[in-house]
Tab-separated table of C-alpha atoms in Angstrom:
chain	number	residue	atom	x	y	z
B	1	UNK	CA	6.072	-8.366	-8.656
B	2	UNK	CA	6.480	-11.646	-6.613
B	3	UNK	CA	3.939	-11.650	-4.489
B	4	UNK	CA	1.254	-8.726	-2.971
B	5	UNK	CA	-2.223	-7.658	-4.056
B	6	UNK	CA	-2.109	-7.557	-8.031
B	7	UNK	CA	0.114	-10.777	-8.056
B	8	UNK	CA	-3.310	-12.555	-5.618
B	9	UNK	CA	-5.660	-10.761	-8.072
B	10	UNK	CA	-4.146	-12.429	-10.958
B	11	UNK	CA	-4.027	-16.134	-9.558
B	12	UNK	CA	-7.475	-15.223	-8.003
B	13	UNK	CA	-9.295	-14.496	-11.557
B	14	UNK	CA	-7.477	-17.474	-13.058
B	15	UNK	CA	-8.989	-19.770	-10.165
B	16	UNK	CA	-12.290	-18.157	-10.815
B	17	UNK	CA	-12.373	-19.250	-14.120
B	18	UNK	CA	-10.934	-16.042	-16.080
B	19	UNK	CA	-8.404	-15.462	-19.136
B	20	UNK	CA	-6.009	-12.812	-17.629
B	21	UNK	CA	-4.402	-10.199	-19.524
B	22	UNK	CA	-1.938	-7.984	-17.636
B	23	UNK	CA	-0.778	-4.721	-19.216
B	24	UNK	CA	2.636	-3.706	-18.262
B	25	UNK	CA	5.195	-1.383	-18.648
B	26	UNK	CA	7.982	-3.557	-16.887
B	27	UNK	CA	10.312	-4.647	-19.425
B	28	UNK	CA	11.258	-7.353	-16.617
B	29	UNK	CA	7.767	-9.107	-16.507
B	30	UNK	CA	7.566	-8.870	-20.274
B	31	UNK	CA	11.040	-11.111	-20.664
B	32	UNK	CA	10.195	-13.784	-17.973
B	33	UNK	CA	6.469	-14.607	-19.146
B	34	UNK	CA	7.328	-17.277	-18.346
B	35	UNK	CA	7.118	-16.818	-14.176
B	36	UNK	CA	4.018	-15.399	-14.294
B	37	UNK	CA	2.176	-18.880	-15.240
B	38	UNK	CA	-1.539	-17.607	-14.336
B	39	UNK	CA	-1.204	-14.770	-16.808
B	40	UNK	CA	-2.381	-16.020	-20.214
B	41	UNK	CA	-1.879	-12.351	-22.314
B	42	UNK	CA	0.383	-9.775	-21.484
B	43	UNK	CA	1.324	-6.610	-23.370
B	44	UNK	CA	4.584	-4.546	-22.651
B	45	UNK	CA	1.872	-0.781	-22.970
B	46	UNK	CA	2.841	2.610	-21.274
B	47	UNK	CA	0.274	3.121	-18.525
B	48	UNK	CA	1.197	6.880	-18.075
B	49	UNK	CA	0.039	7.474	-21.400
B	50	UNK	CA	-3.775	6.532	-21.298
B	51	UNK	CA	-3.966	6.160	-25.305
B	52	UNK	CA	-1.713	3.241	-25.802
B	53	UNK	CA	-3.990	1.589	-23.030
B	54	UNK	CA	-6.781	2.331	-24.863
B	55	UNK	CA	-5.422	0.617	-28.113
B	56	UNK	CA	-4.368	-2.203	-25.764
B	57	UNK	CA	-7.865	-2.428	-24.696
B	58	UNK	CA	-9.733	-2.208	-28.599
B	59	UNK	CA	-6.804	-4.826	-29.212
B	60	UNK	CA	-8.281	-7.424	-27.429
B	61	UNK	CA	-11.720	-6.855	-28.134
B	62	UNK	CA	-10.291	-7.069	-32.076
B	63	UNK	CA	-9.152	-10.054	-30.918
B	64	UNK	CA	-12.716	-11.489	-30.197
B	65	UNK	CA	-11.961	-11.087	-26.128
B	66	UNK	CA	-14.795	-10.256	-24.089
B	67	UNK	CA	-13.951	-7.969	-21.174
B	68	UNK	CA	-15.436	-8.913	-18.455
B	69	UNK	CA	-12.917	-6.410	-16.154
B	70	UNK	CA	-10.626	-3.783	-15.423
B	71	UNK	CA	-9.045	-3.404	-12.432
B	72	UNK	CA	-5.635	-1.774	-10.952
B	73	UNK	CA	-3.923	-2.773	-7.898
B	74	UNK	CA	-1.585	-0.385	-8.397
B	75	UNK	CA	-1.678	2.964	-7.228
B	76	UNK	CA	-0.928	5.390	-10.191
B	77	UNK	CA	-3.498	3.459	-11.877
B	78	UNK	CA	-6.659	2.432	-9.889
B	79	UNK	CA	-8.554	5.737	-11.226
B	80	UNK	CA	-7.613	5.021	-14.916
B	81	UNK	CA	-8.706	1.363	-14.642
B	82	UNK	CA	-11.685	2.717	-13.670
B	83	UNK	CA	-12.234	5.329	-15.800
B	84	UNK	CA	-11.538	2.781	-18.612
B	85	UNK	CA	-14.505	0.668	-16.789
B	86	UNK	CA	-16.876	3.299	-17.187
B	87	UNK	CA	-15.357	4.334	-20.983
B	88	UNK	CA	-16.546	0.366	-22.041
B	89	UNK	CA	-19.540	0.326	-20.053
B	90	UNK	CA	-18.350	-2.666	-17.561
B	91	UNK	CA	-18.954	-2.518	-14.255
B	92	UNK	CA	-16.736	-0.086	-12.502
B	93	UNK	CA	-15.413	1.978	-9.681
B	94	UNK	CA	-15.921	5.165	-8.692
B	95	UNK	CA	-13.478	6.533	-10.706
B	96	UNK	CA	-13.702	9.945	-9.543
B	97	UNK	CA	-13.185	9.221	-5.890
B	98	UNK	CA	-10.441	7.191	-6.587
B	99	UNK	CA	-8.480	9.380	-8.831
B	100	UNK	CA	-8.558	11.791	-5.537
B	101	UNK	CA	-6.732	9.508	-3.300
B	102	UNK	CA	-3.902	8.654	-5.786
B	103	UNK	CA	-2.694	12.186	-5.160
B	104	UNK	CA	-1.612	13.310	-1.136
B	105	UNK	CA	-2.534	17.038	-1.848
B	106	UNK	CA	-5.956	16.271	-3.538
B	107	UNK	CA	-6.982	14.148	-0.781
B	108	UNK	CA	-4.838	17.095	1.840
B	109	UNK	CA	-7.926	19.204	0.438
B	110	UNK	CA	-11.097	16.902	0.334
B	111	UNK	CA	-10.871	16.455	3.663
B	112	UNK	CA	-9.896	20.443	4.181
B	113	UNK	CA	-13.135	21.269	6.519
B	114	UNK	CA	-13.040	19.022	8.195
B	115	UNK	CA	-10.686	18.010	11.948
B	116	UNK	CA	-8.919	15.019	9.836
B	117	UNK	CA	-6.638	16.607	8.526
B	118	UNK	CA	-3.334	17.261	10.715
B	119	UNK	CA	-1.222	20.888	9.758
B	120	UNK	CA	-0.047	21.005	6.409
B	121	UNK	CA	1.566	23.096	3.651
B	122	UNK	CA	3.005	23.294	0.240
B	123	UNK	CA	5.749	23.610	-1.095
B	124	UNK	CA	6.886	24.011	-4.255
B	125	UNK	CA	10.025	25.504	-5.929
B	126	UNK	CA	8.489	28.838	-6.486
B	127	UNK	CA	7.533	29.833	-2.964
B	128	UNK	CA	9.887	27.615	-0.870
B	129	UNK	CA	11.990	30.817	0.535
B	130	UNK	CA	8.094	32.389	1.749
B	131	UNK	CA	7.229	28.889	3.627
B	132	UNK	CA	10.650	27.927	5.024
B	133	UNK	CA	9.626	29.627	7.991
B	134	UNK	CA	6.037	28.257	8.340
B	135	UNK	CA	7.554	24.984	7.807
B	136	UNK	CA	10.420	25.274	10.629
B	137	UNK	CA	8.085	26.391	13.315
B	138	UNK	CA	6.391	22.887	12.625
B	139	UNK	CA	9.020	20.936	12.951
B	140	UNK	CA	9.367	17.878	13.500
B	141	UNK	CA	7.263	17.048	10.272
B	142	UNK	CA	7.029	15.340	7.282
B	143	UNK	CA	8.215	15.675	3.648
B	144	UNK	CA	6.054	13.758	0.981
B	145	UNK	CA	5.919	14.124	-2.434
B	146	UNK	CA	2.253	14.611	-3.258
B	147	UNK	CA	2.133	11.376	-5.909
B	148	UNK	CA	4.739	8.840	-4.222
B	149	UNK	CA	3.520	5.870	-3.252
B	150	UNK	CA	5.088	2.530	-1.141
B	151	UNK	CA	6.974	5.222	1.430
B	152	UNK	CA	8.775	6.088	-1.560
B	153	UNK	CA	9.771	10.128	-1.286
B	154	UNK	CA	8.806	10.701	2.718
B	155	UNK	CA	11.137	11.777	5.267
B	156	UNK	CA	11.318	12.751	8.070
B	157	UNK	CA	12.567	15.684	9.298
B	158	UNK	CA	13.650	16.699	13.031
B	159	UNK	CA	15.545	19.484	11.997
B	160	UNK	CA	15.720	22.757	9.817
B	161	UNK	CA	18.817	21.293	8.095
B	162	UNK	CA	16.770	17.637	7.456
B	163	UNK	CA	14.161	19.534	6.322
B	164	UNK	CA	16.207	21.694	3.407
B	165	UNK	CA	18.614	18.821	2.734
B	166	UNK	CA	15.122	16.853	2.056
B	167	UNK	CA	13.353	19.266	0.181
B	168	UNK	CA	16.298	20.299	-1.695
B	169	UNK	CA	15.936	16.438	-3.391
B	170	UNK	CA	12.500	16.247	-3.564
B	171	UNK	CA	12.190	19.376	-6.077
B	172	UNK	CA	15.622	18.305	-7.902
B	173	UNK	CA	13.684	15.115	-8.567
B	174	UNK	CA	10.722	16.879	-8.891
B	175	UNK	CA	11.327	19.962	-10.821
B	176	UNK	CA	7.600	21.037	-11.333
B	177	UNK	CA	5.900	19.583	-8.343
B	178	UNK	CA	4.049	20.216	-4.991
B	179	UNK	CA	5.737	18.864	-2.031
B	180	UNK	CA	4.193	18.364	1.381
B	181	UNK	CA	5.496	19.693	4.904
B	182	UNK	CA	2.377	18.027	7.551
B	183	UNK	CA	3.250	18.116	11.136
B	184	UNK	CA	4.435	15.033	12.705
B	185	UNK	CA	2.224	12.779	14.684
B	186	UNK	CA	3.128	10.834	16.629
B	187	UNK	CA	1.883	7.355	18.403
B	188	UNK	CA	0.813	4.372	16.630
B	189	UNK	CA	-0.280	3.869	12.948
B	190	UNK	CA	-3.109	2.178	12.005
B	191	UNK	CA	-4.079	0.651	8.650
B	192	UNK	CA	-7.902	0.422	8.125
B	193	UNK	CA	-9.109	-1.495	5.394
B	194	UNK	CA	-12.429	-0.442	3.307
B	195	UNK	CA	-14.349	-1.863	0.627
B	196	UNK	CA	-17.531	0.168	-0.560
B	197	UNK	CA	-20.519	-1.748	-1.956
B	198	UNK	CA	-23.134	0.236	-3.807
B	199	UNK	CA	-22.687	3.117	-1.044
B	200	UNK	CA	-22.144	1.177	1.901
B	201	UNK	CA	-19.340	2.079	3.865
B	202	UNK	CA	-17.541	-1.391	4.696
B	203	UNK	CA	-15.355	-1.667	7.015
B	204	UNK	CA	-13.450	-5.146	6.829
B	205	UNK	CA	-10.339	-4.820	9.574
B	206	UNK	CA	-8.371	-2.442	11.779
B	207	UNK	CA	-4.142	-3.361	11.781
B	208	UNK	CA	-1.941	-2.014	14.254
B	209	UNK	CA	1.259	-1.258	12.387
B	210	UNK	CA	4.611	-1.341	13.515
B	211	UNK	CA	7.412	1.405	12.297
B	212	UNK	CA	10.780	1.702	12.785
B	213	UNK	CA	12.462	4.688	11.185
B	214	UNK	CA	16.092	4.145	9.633
B	215	UNK	CA	17.711	7.128	7.679
B	216	UNK	CA	14.269	9.727	8.201
B	217	UNK	CA	12.663	7.275	6.108
B	218	UNK	CA	9.344	5.317	7.731
B	219	UNK	CA	9.450	1.718	7.333
B	220	UNK	CA	6.676	-0.868	8.428
B	221	UNK	CA	8.093	-4.177	9.975
B	222	UNK	CA	4.846	-5.425	11.536
B	223	UNK	CA	1.173	-5.594	10.894
B	224	UNK	CA	-1.310	-6.927	14.108
B	225	UNK	CA	-4.669	-7.818	12.904
B	226	UNK	CA	-6.949	-6.130	15.486
B	227	UNK	CA	-9.853	-8.596	16.439
B	228	UNK	CA	-11.528	-6.909	19.035
B	229	UNK	CA	-12.046	-3.404	17.819
B	230	UNK	CA	-14.880	-2.380	20.092
B	231	UNK	CA	-13.497	-0.591	22.499
B	232	UNK	CA	-14.374	3.538	21.746
B	233	UNK	CA	-11.335	4.638	20.345
B	234	UNK	CA	-12.261	2.026	17.444
B	235	UNK	CA	-15.491	2.677	17.689
B	236	UNK	CA	-14.837	6.461	17.207
B	237	UNK	CA	-12.237	5.276	13.935
B	238	UNK	CA	-14.756	3.446	12.147
B	239	UNK	CA	-17.843	6.025	12.781
B	240	UNK	CA	-14.430	8.972	11.704
B	241	UNK	CA	-13.522	6.478	8.661
B	242	UNK	CA	-17.418	6.087	7.584
B	243	UNK	CA	-17.891	10.288	7.338
B	244	UNK	CA	-14.366	10.558	5.202
B	245	UNK	CA	-15.209	8.165	2.432
B	246	UNK	CA	-18.616	10.092	2.607
B	247	UNK	CA	-16.701	13.190	1.494
B	248	UNK	CA	-14.759	11.541	-1.099
B	249	UNK	CA	-17.945	10.073	-2.734
B	250	UNK	CA	-16.871	6.497	-2.960
B	251	UNK	CA	-19.840	4.362	-3.676
B	252	UNK	CA	-18.198	1.207	-5.234
B	253	UNK	CA	-14.521	0.166	-4.855
B	254	UNK	CA	-11.947	-0.330	-2.009
B	255	UNK	CA	-9.534	1.995	-0.048
B	256	UNK	CA	-7.365	1.918	2.611
B	257	UNK	CA	-6.534	4.675	5.092
B	258	UNK	CA	-3.539	4.843	7.336
B	259	UNK	CA	-4.413	6.630	10.802
B	260	UNK	CA	-3.319	8.359	13.879
B	261	UNK	CA	-4.946	9.338	17.149
B	262	UNK	CA	-3.670	13.002	18.038
B	263	UNK	CA	-5.251	14.120	21.131
B	264	UNK	CA	-8.315	11.326	20.955
B	265	UNK	CA	-8.939	12.755	17.186
B	266	UNK	CA	-8.483	10.882	14.243
B	267	UNK	CA	-6.110	12.001	11.176
B	268	UNK	CA	-5.779	11.356	8.671
B	269	UNK	CA	-1.926	10.297	7.432
B	270	UNK	CA	-2.296	8.902	3.875
B	271	UNK	CA	-5.401	6.723	1.907
B	272	UNK	CA	-4.730	4.696	-1.592
B	273	UNK	CA	-7.163	3.790	-3.496
B	274	UNK	CA	-7.126	-0.016	-3.577
B	275	UNK	CA	-5.892	-3.095	-1.091
B	276	UNK	CA	-2.762	-2.607	1.253
B	277	UNK	CA	0.124	-4.342	-0.591
B	278	UNK	CA	2.264	-7.079	0.749
B	279	UNK	CA	0.902	-10.004	2.696
B	280	UNK	CA	-2.108	-7.976	3.564
B	281	UNK	CA	-4.245	-10.562	1.723
B	282	UNK	CA	-3.092	-13.518	3.553
B	283	UNK	CA	-3.245	-11.502	7.153
B	284	UNK	CA	-7.614	-10.986	6.619
B	285	UNK	CA	-7.518	-14.619	4.331
B	286	UNK	CA	-5.640	-15.939	7.854
B	287	UNK	CA	-7.797	-14.463	10.810
B	288	UNK	CA	-10.586	-13.331	9.599
B	289	UNK	CA	-11.296	-15.915	6.708
B	290	UNK	CA	-12.151	-12.939	3.735
B	291	UNK	CA	-10.212	-12.759	1.124
B	292	UNK	CA	-10.627	-9.177	0.006
B	293	UNK	CA	-8.425	-9.503	-3.472
B	294	UNK	CA	-11.336	-11.659	-4.539
B	295	UNK	CA	-14.668	-10.330	-2.726
B	296	UNK	CA	-12.908	-7.121	-4.929
B	297	UNK	CA	-12.442	-8.464	-8.359
B	298	UNK	CA	-16.248	-9.581	-7.256
B	299	UNK	CA	-17.452	-6.513	-6.804
B	300	UNK	CA	-15.604	-5.626	-10.135
B	301	UNK	CA	-17.329	-8.372	-12.529
B	302	UNK	CA	-20.508	-7.510	-10.568
B	303	UNK	CA	-21.312	-10.860	-8.532
B	304	UNK	CA	-21.786	-11.761	-4.837
B	305	UNK	CA	-19.504	-9.540	-2.890
B	306	UNK	CA	-19.282	-11.638	0.994
B	307	UNK	CA	-17.133	-9.610	3.361
B	308	UNK	CA	-18.269	-11.371	6.719
B	309	UNK	CA	-15.593	-12.606	9.183
B	310	UNK	CA	-15.593	-16.524	9.343
B	311	UNK	CA	-13.632	-16.303	12.406
B	312	UNK	CA	-11.295	-13.872	14.011
B	313	UNK	CA	-8.117	-15.372	14.999
B	314	UNK	CA	-5.026	-13.122	16.602
B	315	UNK	CA	-3.012	-12.837	13.286
B	316	UNK	CA	0.764	-10.581	12.851
B	317	UNK	CA	3.029	-10.042	9.937
B	318	UNK	CA	6.259	-9.922	10.586
B	319	UNK	CA	8.472	-8.274	8.312
B	320	UNK	CA	12.322	-8.534	7.580
B	321	UNK	CA	15.030	-5.768	7.388
B	322	UNK	CA	18.798	-6.323	6.827
B	323	UNK	CA	21.007	-4.036	8.679
B	324	UNK	CA	23.804	-3.591	5.930
B	325	UNK	CA	23.545	-4.620	2.388
B	326	UNK	CA	25.533	-6.977	0.153
B	327	UNK	CA	25.078	-9.761	-2.681
B	328	UNK	CA	22.889	-12.628	-1.722
B	329	UNK	CA	25.063	-15.932	-2.037
B	330	UNK	CA	22.669	-18.499	0.316
B	331	UNK	CA	19.783	-18.370	2.263
B	332	UNK	CA	19.239	-20.911	5.023
B	333	UNK	CA	16.879	-21.573	7.573
B	334	UNK	CA	13.764	-21.634	5.689
B	335	UNK	CA	12.098	-25.450	6.326
B	336	UNK	CA	13.117	-24.076	10.336
B	337	UNK	CA	10.638	-20.962	9.911
B	338	UNK	CA	7.832	-22.735	8.329
B	339	UNK	CA	7.825	-25.383	10.618
B	340	UNK	CA	7.588	-23.153	13.606
B	341	UNK	CA	4.984	-22.774	16.244
B	342	UNK	CA	1.932	-20.542	14.794
B	343	UNK	CA	2.768	-20.342	11.806
B	344	UNK	CA	0.520	-20.216	8.815
B	345	UNK	CA	2.557	-18.719	5.891
B	346	UNK	CA	6.199	-17.788	4.698
B	347	UNK	CA	7.399	-15.078	1.924
B	348	UNK	CA	10.887	-14.968	0.767
B	349	UNK	CA	11.161	-12.216	-2.097
B	350	UNK	CA	15.210	-12.197	-3.500
B	351	UNK	CA	17.240	-15.179	-5.221
B	352	UNK	CA	20.690	-15.293	-5.080
B	353	UNK	CA	22.594	-13.314	-6.252
B	354	UNK	CA	20.405	-9.865	-5.522
B	355	UNK	CA	21.671	-7.189	-4.118
B	356	UNK	CA	20.029	-6.226	-1.032
B	357	UNK	CA	20.001	-2.834	0.974
B	358	UNK	CA	19.314	-1.081	4.384
B	359	UNK	CA	15.324	-0.348	3.789
B	360	UNK	CA	15.174	3.304	2.733
B	361	UNK	CA	11.377	1.974	1.046
B	362	UNK	CA	8.417	0.018	1.463
B	363	UNK	CA	10.985	-2.543	-1.488
B	364	UNK	CA	14.051	-2.947	1.132
B	365	UNK	CA	11.508	-5.914	2.948
B	366	UNK	CA	13.122	-9.198	1.967
B	367	UNK	CA	11.011	-11.710	3.434
B	368	UNK	CA	7.389	-11.556	5.877
B	369	UNK	CA	6.349	-14.257	8.268
B	370	UNK	CA	2.407	-14.516	9.174
B	371	UNK	CA	1.900	-16.636	12.305
B	372	UNK	CA	-1.699	-16.864	14.790
B	373	UNK	CA	-1.552	-17.127	18.344
B	374	UNK	CA	-4.163	-17.471	21.089
B	375	UNK	CA	-3.824	-14.002	21.818
B	376	UNK	CA	-2.183	-11.209	19.743
B	377	UNK	CA	1.337	-10.747	21.807
B	378	UNK	CA	1.704	-14.655	21.281
B	379	UNK	CA	0.881	-14.408	17.845
B	380	UNK	CA	3.458	-11.515	17.571
B	381	UNK	CA	5.711	-13.143	19.487
B	382	UNK	CA	5.349	-16.460	17.302
B	383	UNK	CA	6.360	-14.544	13.961
B	384	UNK	CA	9.096	-12.417	15.138
B	385	UNK	CA	10.575	-15.844	16.518
B	386	UNK	CA	10.230	-17.775	13.519
B	387	UNK	CA	11.743	-15.342	11.236
B	388	UNK	CA	14.643	-14.766	13.453
B	389	UNK	CA	15.487	-18.458	12.193
B	390	UNK	CA	16.436	-16.690	8.662
B	391	UNK	CA	19.615	-15.689	7.551
B	392	UNK	CA	20.856	-14.572	5.253
B	393	UNK	CA	24.813	-15.080	3.563
B	394	UNK	CA	26.619	-12.957	1.334
B	395	UNK	CA	28.868	-13.213	-0.588
């Protein structure tokens, strides 16, 4: 959690004058509390066992801490945080809607009678044989474990061999779970960032994604902030997104949708009940002047929420992956990157001694640069040329 929306939220909350308490099941965070100066209190809690989370909240109250908000910016716990807010009579996001978005199968079921689902099958250990011919007839397809996040447990299957191999892997890892087999929709993928406030569905931004496929995994390597979204296609996208959000009953709270267009119709690839991770908050802040993490916290705190863009600057985020793995010895070019034309933000994740891997999930992206330009193409070129100056050296 060196970066991302969760870290942004902690820093922002501290800047807003609040005492921050991090409940985490990551033992590394507990060991390295000094690396989190924006965290006032940190407790180890099994977040997958709600009674333990409730006990932690009761302990804070018993210590005379006044709790103003309970929020999560991490997929599996957004619904739980909203539910705990309700239980503690705090201003809360719509827990029922967030829970639905956390599970990919439930998302498909909510959208069952709409044009927004791609074709899909539900496969598990019990029905895999009877589903095999149906799935193979859909090739190429995408296999997803229904509770995966961060592109983990998501595989592109082009052949029957791919399908059988990756289905075996998923069912071996999740023997009692369900796997979605979805038709593969080719073409540009976009993120739509949303914050619902008192029933109003505010579309914050549309971001075009650049995606590489490595060893059957989808890895997002670039994000282009759309500053001119009044094309017919994007007007339809925004209207469709509002209809989709209404189906989920989201009255208050954040979410983002990943969408692709098939024969003029927008399809939901997936939904998540939070702002996108990585550098999304910085991208929106640089390109639109909107600190979406702060406005999400304002909503949780029942404070004024301001979502009007201050400007629209072409902005692009380029991510770095490595072609070969190794143990990191040193990094060169950091100063040249930050001083490159148009560069507004640089983040480098790994430290010396860290084992690096070629990308099979979003966690294998090791740096990113956010740059601006007079046009979207110039912003992209600035970001890419700057990042080329960064070099990882192995032992």
